[in-house]
CSV table of N, CA, C and O and ligand atoms in Angstrom, one decimal:
chain,number,residue,atom,x,y,z
A,1,MET,N,-14.1,8.2,3.4
A,1,MET,CA,-13.1,7.2,2.9
A,1,MET,C,-12.5,7.7,1.6
A,1,MET,O,-13.3,8.3,0.8
A,2,GLU,N,-11.3,7.5,1.3
A,2,GLU,CA,-10.6,8.0,0.2
A,2,GLU,C,-9.9,6.8,-0.5
A,2,GLU,O,-9.3,6.0,0.2
A,3,ASN,N,-9.9,6.8,-1.9
A,3,ASN,CA,-9.2,5.8,-2.6
A,3,ASN,C,-7.9,6.3,-3.2
A,3,ASN,O,-7.9,7.4,-3.8
A,4,THR,N,-6.8,5.6,-3.1
A,4,THR,CA,-5.6,6.0,-3.8
A,4,THR,C,-4.8,4.9,-4.4
A,4,THR,O,-4.9,3.8,-3.9
A,5,GLU,N,-4.2,5.2,-5.5
A,5,GLU,CA,-3.4,4.2,-6.1
A,5,GLU,C,-1.9,4.5,-5.9
A,5,GLU,O,-1.5,5.7,-6.0
A,6,ILE,N,-1.1,3.6,-5.5
A,6,ILE,CA,0.3,3.8,-5.1
A,6,ILE,C,1.1,2.9,-6.0
A,6,ILE,O,0.9,1.7,-6.0
A,7,SER,N,2.1,3.4,-6.7
A,7,SER,CA,3.1,2.6,-7.5
A,7,SER,C,4.1,2.1,-6.5
A,7,SER,O,4.6,2.8,-5.7
A,8,ILE,N,4.4,0.8,-6.7
A,8,ILE,CA,5.3,0.1,-5.8
A,8,ILE,C,6.5,-0.5,-6.6
A,8,ILE,O,6.1,-1.3,-7.6
A,9,GLY,N,7.7,-0.2,-6.2
A,9,GLY,CA,8.8,-0.8,-6.9
A,9,GLY,C,9.4,-1.9,-6.0
A,9,GLY,O,9.5,-1.7,-4.8
A,10,GLY,N,10.0,-2.9,-6.6
A,10,GLY,CA,10.7,-3.9,-5.9
A,10,GLY,C,10.0,-5.2,-5.5
A,10,GLY,O,10.6,-6.1,-4.9
A,11,MET,N,8.7,-5.3,-5.9
A,11,MET,CA,8.0,-6.6,-5.6
A,11,MET,C,8.4,-7.6,-6.7
A,11,MET,O,8.3,-7.4,-7.9
A,12,SER,N,8.9,-8.8,-6.2
A,12,SER,CA,9.2,-9.8,-7.2
A,12,SER,C,8.5,-11.1,-7.1
A,12,SER,O,8.6,-12.0,-8.0
A,13,CYS,N,7.7,-11.3,-6.1
A,13,CYS,CA,6.8,-12.5,-6.1
A,13,CYS,C,5.6,-12.3,-5.2
A,13,CYS,O,5.4,-11.2,-4.6
A,14,GLN,N,4.7,-13.3,-5.2
A,14,GLN,CA,3.5,-13.1,-4.4
A,14,GLN,C,3.7,-13.0,-2.9
A,14,GLN,O,2.8,-12.5,-2.2
A,15,GLY,N,4.8,-13.4,-2.4
A,15,GLY,CA,5.2,-13.2,-1.1
A,15,GLY,C,5.3,-11.7,-0.7
A,15,GLY,O,4.7,-11.3,0.3
A,16,CYS,N,5.9,-11.0,-1.6
A,16,CYS,CA,6.0,-9.5,-1.4
A,16,CYS,C,4.6,-8.9,-1.4
A,16,CYS,O,4.3,-8.0,-0.6
A,17,VAL,N,3.8,-9.4,-2.3
A,17,VAL,CA,2.3,-8.9,-2.4
A,17,VAL,C,1.7,-9.1,-1.0
A,17,VAL,O,1.0,-8.2,-0.5
A,18,LYS,N,1.9,-10.3,-0.5
A,18,LYS,CA,1.2,-10.6,0.8
A,18,LYS,C,1.8,-9.8,1.9
A,18,LYS,O,1.0,-9.3,2.8
A,19,ASN,N,3.1,-9.6,1.9
A,19,ASN,CA,3.7,-8.8,3.0
A,19,ASN,C,3.2,-7.3,2.9
A,19,ASN,O,2.9,-6.8,4.0
A,20,ILE,N,3.1,-6.8,1.8
A,20,ILE,CA,2.7,-5.4,1.7
A,20,ILE,C,1.2,-5.2,2.0
A,20,ILE,O,0.8,-4.3,2.7
A,21,THR,N,0.5,-6.2,1.5
A,21,THR,CA,-0.9,-6.2,1.9
A,21,THR,C,-1.1,-6.3,3.4
A,21,THR,O,-1.9,-5.5,4.0
A,22,GLY,N,-0.3,-7.1,4.1
A,22,GLY,CA,-0.4,-7.2,5.5
A,22,GLY,C,0.0,-5.9,6.2
A,22,GLY,O,-0.7,-5.4,7.2
A,23,VAL,N,1.1,-5.3,5.7
A,23,VAL,CA,1.6,-4.0,6.3
A,23,VAL,C,0.6,-2.9,6.2
A,23,VAL,O,0.3,-2.3,7.1
A,24,LEU,N,0.0,-2.8,5.1
A,24,LEU,CA,-1.1,-1.7,4.8
A,24,LEU,C,-2.3,-2.0,5.6
A,24,LEU,O,-2.9,-1.1,6.3
A,25,SER,N,-2.8,-3.3,5.6
A,25,SER,CA,-4.0,-3.6,6.3
A,25,SER,C,-3.9,-3.4,7.8
A,25,SER,O,-4.9,-3.1,8.5
A,26,ALA,N,-2.7,-3.5,8.4
A,26,ALA,CA,-2.5,-3.4,9.8
A,26,ALA,C,-2.6,-1.9,10.3
A,26,ALA,O,-2.6,-1.7,11.5
A,27,LEU,N,-2.4,-1.0,9.3
A,27,LEU,CA,-2.4,0.4,9.7
A,27,LEU,C,-3.8,0.9,10.1
A,27,LEU,O,-4.7,0.6,9.4
A,28,SER,N,-3.9,1.6,11.2
A,28,SER,CA,-5.2,2.1,11.6
A,28,SER,C,-5.6,3.3,10.7
A,28,SER,O,-4.8,4.1,10.4
A,29,GLY,N,-6.8,3.2,10.2
A,29,GLY,CA,-7.2,4.1,9.2
A,29,GLY,C,-7.3,3.5,7.8
A,29,GLY,O,-7.9,4.1,6.9
A,30,VAL,N,-6.7,2.3,7.6
A,30,VAL,CA,-6.8,1.7,6.3
A,30,VAL,C,-8.0,0.7,6.3
A,30,VAL,O,-8.1,-0.2,7.2
A,31,ALA,N,-8.9,0.9,5.4
A,31,ALA,CA,-10.1,0.0,5.3
A,31,ALA,C,-9.8,-1.3,4.5
A,31,ALA,O,-9.9,-2.4,4.9
A,32,THR,N,-9.3,-1.0,3.2
A,32,THR,CA,-8.9,-2.2,2.4
A,32,THR,C,-7.6,-1.8,1.6
A,32,THR,O,-7.4,-0.7,1.3
A,33,ALA,N,-6.8,-2.9,1.3
A,33,ALA,CA,-5.6,-2.7,0.6
A,33,ALA,C,-5.6,-3.9,-0.4
A,33,ALA,O,-5.6,-5.0,0.0
A,34,GLU,N,-5.5,-3.5,-1.7
A,34,GLU,CA,-5.4,-4.5,-2.8
A,34,GLU,C,-4.0,-4.3,-3.5
A,34,GLU,O,-3.8,-3.2,-4.0
A,35,VAL,N,-3.1,-5.3,-3.5
A,35,VAL,CA,-1.9,-5.2,-4.1
A,35,VAL,C,-1.8,-6.1,-5.3
A,35,VAL,O,-2.1,-7.2,-5.2
A,36,SER,N,-1.2,-5.5,-6.4
A,36,SER,CA,-1.1,-6.3,-7.6
A,36,SER,C,0.4,-6.3,-8.1
A,36,SER,O,1.0,-5.3,-8.2
A,37,LEU,N,0.9,-7.5,-8.2
A,37,LEU,CA,2.3,-7.8,-8.7
A,37,LEU,C,2.4,-7.3,-10.1
A,37,LEU,O,3.3,-6.7,-10.6
A,38,GLU,N,1.3,-7.7,-11.0
A,38,GLU,CA,1.3,-7.4,-12.4
A,38,GLU,C,1.3,-5.9,-12.6
A,38,GLU,O,2.0,-5.4,-13.5
A,39,LYS,N,0.5,-5.2,-11.8
A,39,LYS,CA,0.5,-3.7,-12.0
A,39,LYS,C,1.6,-2.9,-11.3
A,39,LYS,O,1.7,-1.7,-11.4
A,40,ALA,N,2.2,-3.7,-10.4
A,40,ALA,CA,3.2,-3.0,-9.5
A,40,ALA,C,2.6,-1.9,-8.8
A,40,ALA,O,3.1,-0.7,-8.8
A,41,ALA,N,1.5,-2.1,-8.2
A,41,ALA,CA,0.7,-1.0,-7.5
A,41,ALA,C,-0.2,-1.6,-6.5
A,41,ALA,O,-0.6,-2.8,-6.5
A,42,ALA,N,-0.6,-0.6,-5.6
A,42,ALA,CA,-1.6,-1.0,-4.7
A,42,ALA,C,-2.8,0.0,-4.8
A,42,ALA,O,-2.5,1.2,-5.1
A,43,THR,N,-4.0,-0.5,-4.5
A,43,THR,CA,-5.1,0.4,-4.4
A,43,THR,C,-5.6,0.3,-2.9
A,43,THR,O,-5.8,-0.8,-2.4
A,44,VAL,N,-5.6,1.5,-2.2
A,44,VAL,CA,-5.8,1.6,-0.8
A,44,VAL,C,-7.0,2.4,-0.6
A,44,VAL,O,-7.1,3.6,-1.0
A,45,ALA,N,-8.0,1.9,0.2
A,45,ALA,CA,-9.1,2.8,0.7
A,45,ALA,C,-8.8,3.2,2.2
A,45,ALA,O,-8.5,2.3,3.0
A,46,PHE,N,-8.7,4.4,2.4
A,46,PHE,CA,-8.3,4.9,3.8
A,46,PHE,C,-9.1,6.1,4.3
A,46,PHE,O,-9.7,6.8,3.4
A,47,ASP,N,-9.1,6.3,5.6
A,47,ASP,CA,-9.8,7.4,6.2
A,47,ASP,C,-8.7,8.6,6.3
A,47,ASP,O,-7.8,8.4,7.1
A,48,PRO,N,-8.8,9.6,5.5
A,48,PRO,CA,-7.8,10.7,5.6
A,48,PRO,C,-7.8,11.4,6.9
A,48,PRO,O,-6.8,12.1,7.2
A,49,GLN,N,-8.8,11.3,7.7
A,49,GLN,CA,-8.8,11.9,9.1
A,49,GLN,C,-7.8,11.0,10.0
A,49,GLN,O,-7.3,11.6,11.0
A,50,ALA,N,-7.6,9.7,9.6
A,50,ALA,CA,-6.8,8.9,10.5
A,50,ALA,C,-5.4,8.6,10.0
A,50,ALA,O,-4.5,8.5,10.8
A,51,ILE,N,-5.2,8.7,8.7
A,51,ILE,CA,-3.9,8.4,8.1
A,51,ILE,C,-3.8,9.2,6.8
A,51,ILE,O,-4.7,9.4,6.1
A,52,SER,N,-2.5,9.6,6.5
A,52,SER,CA,-2.3,10.3,5.3
A,52,SER,C,-1.6,9.4,4.2
A,52,SER,O,-1.1,8.3,4.5
A,53,ARG,N,-1.8,9.9,3.0
A,53,ARG,CA,-1.2,9.1,1.9
A,53,ARG,C,0.3,9.0,2.1
A,53,ARG,O,0.9,8.0,1.8
A,54,ALA,N,0.9,10.0,2.6
A,54,ALA,CA,2.4,10.0,2.9
A,54,ALA,C,2.8,8.9,3.9
A,54,ALA,O,3.8,8.3,3.8
A,55,GLU,N,1.9,8.7,4.9
A,55,GLU,CA,2.2,7.7,5.8
A,55,GLU,C,2.0,6.3,5.2
A,55,GLU,O,2.7,5.3,5.6
A,56,LEU,N,1.1,6.1,4.3
A,56,LEU,CA,1.0,4.8,3.5
A,56,LEU,C,2.3,4.5,2.8
A,56,LEU,O,2.9,3.5,2.8
A,57,LEU,N,2.8,5.6,2.1
A,57,LEU,CA,4.1,5.4,1.4
A,57,LEU,C,5.2,5.1,2.3
A,57,LEU,O,6.1,4.2,2.0
A,58,ALA,N,5.3,5.8,3.4
A,58,ALA,CA,6.3,5.5,4.4
A,58,ALA,C,6.3,4.1,4.9
A,58,ALA,O,7.4,3.4,5.1
A,59,ALA,N,5.1,3.6,5.2
A,59,ALA,CA,5.0,2.2,5.7
A,59,ALA,C,5.5,1.2,4.6
A,59,ALA,O,6.1,0.2,5.0
A,60,ILE,N,5.2,1.4,3.4
A,60,ILE,CA,5.6,0.5,2.3
A,60,ILE,C,7.2,0.6,2.2
A,60,ILE,O,7.9,-0.4,2.1
A,61,GLU,N,7.7,1.8,2.3
A,61,GLU,CA,9.2,2.0,2.2
A,61,GLU,C,9.9,1.3,3.4
A,61,GLU,O,11.0,0.8,3.2
A,62,ASP,N,9.3,1.5,4.6
A,62,ASP,CA,9.9,0.8,5.8
A,62,ASP,C,9.9,-0.7,5.6
A,62,ASP,O,10.7,-1.4,6.2
A,63,ALA,N,9.0,-1.3,4.8
A,63,ALA,CA,9.0,-2.7,4.5
A,63,ALA,C,10.0,-3.1,3.5
A,63,ALA,O,10.2,-4.3,3.2
A,64,GLY,N,10.7,-2.1,2.9
A,64,GLY,CA,11.8,-2.4,2.0
A,64,GLY,C,11.5,-2.2,0.5
A,64,GLY,O,12.2,-2.7,-0.3
A,65,PHE,N,10.4,-1.5,0.2
A,65,PHE,CA,10.0,-1.3,-1.2
A,65,PHE,C,10.0,0.2,-1.5
A,65,PHE,O,10.1,1.0,-0.6
A,66,ASP,N,10.0,0.5,-2.8
A,66,ASP,CA,9.8,1.8,-3.2
A,66,ASP,C,8.4,2.1,-3.5
A,66,ASP,O,7.6,1.3,-4.0
A,67,ALA,N,8.0,3.3,-3.1
A,67,ALA,CA,6.5,3.7,-3.3
A,67,ALA,C,6.4,5.2,-3.7
A,67,ALA,O,7.1,6.0,-3.2
A,68,GLU,N,5.5,5.4,-4.6
A,68,GLU,CA,5.2,6.8,-5.0
A,68,GLU,C,3.8,6.9,-5.5
A,68,GLU,O,3.2,6.0,-5.9
B,101,9UX,MO1,9.4,-13.3,-2.6
B,101,9UX,MO2,9.4,-10.6,-1.8
B,101,9UX,O1,10.5,-14.8,-2.1
B,101,9UX,O2,10.4,-9.6,-0.5
B,101,9UX,S1,8.6,-12.3,-0.8
B,101,9UX,S2,10.8,-11.7,-3.3
């Protein structure tokens, strides 16, 4: 398992936090996803054999946010 922090742009309320948490949690290979509005970031624990960091970013961007 690997941990990564992802900066997220465009979150403006706790609904966004919930949406992104749901998007990340639904990906196979993601163990846990904690999203913070205050930090404008997510901490994700994932299995690098199953999913890449780039795929995490793409999923967040597909949901309508900026991620890096
Ligand atoms: Mo809040 Mo986020 O009403 O897309 S859910 S701004």
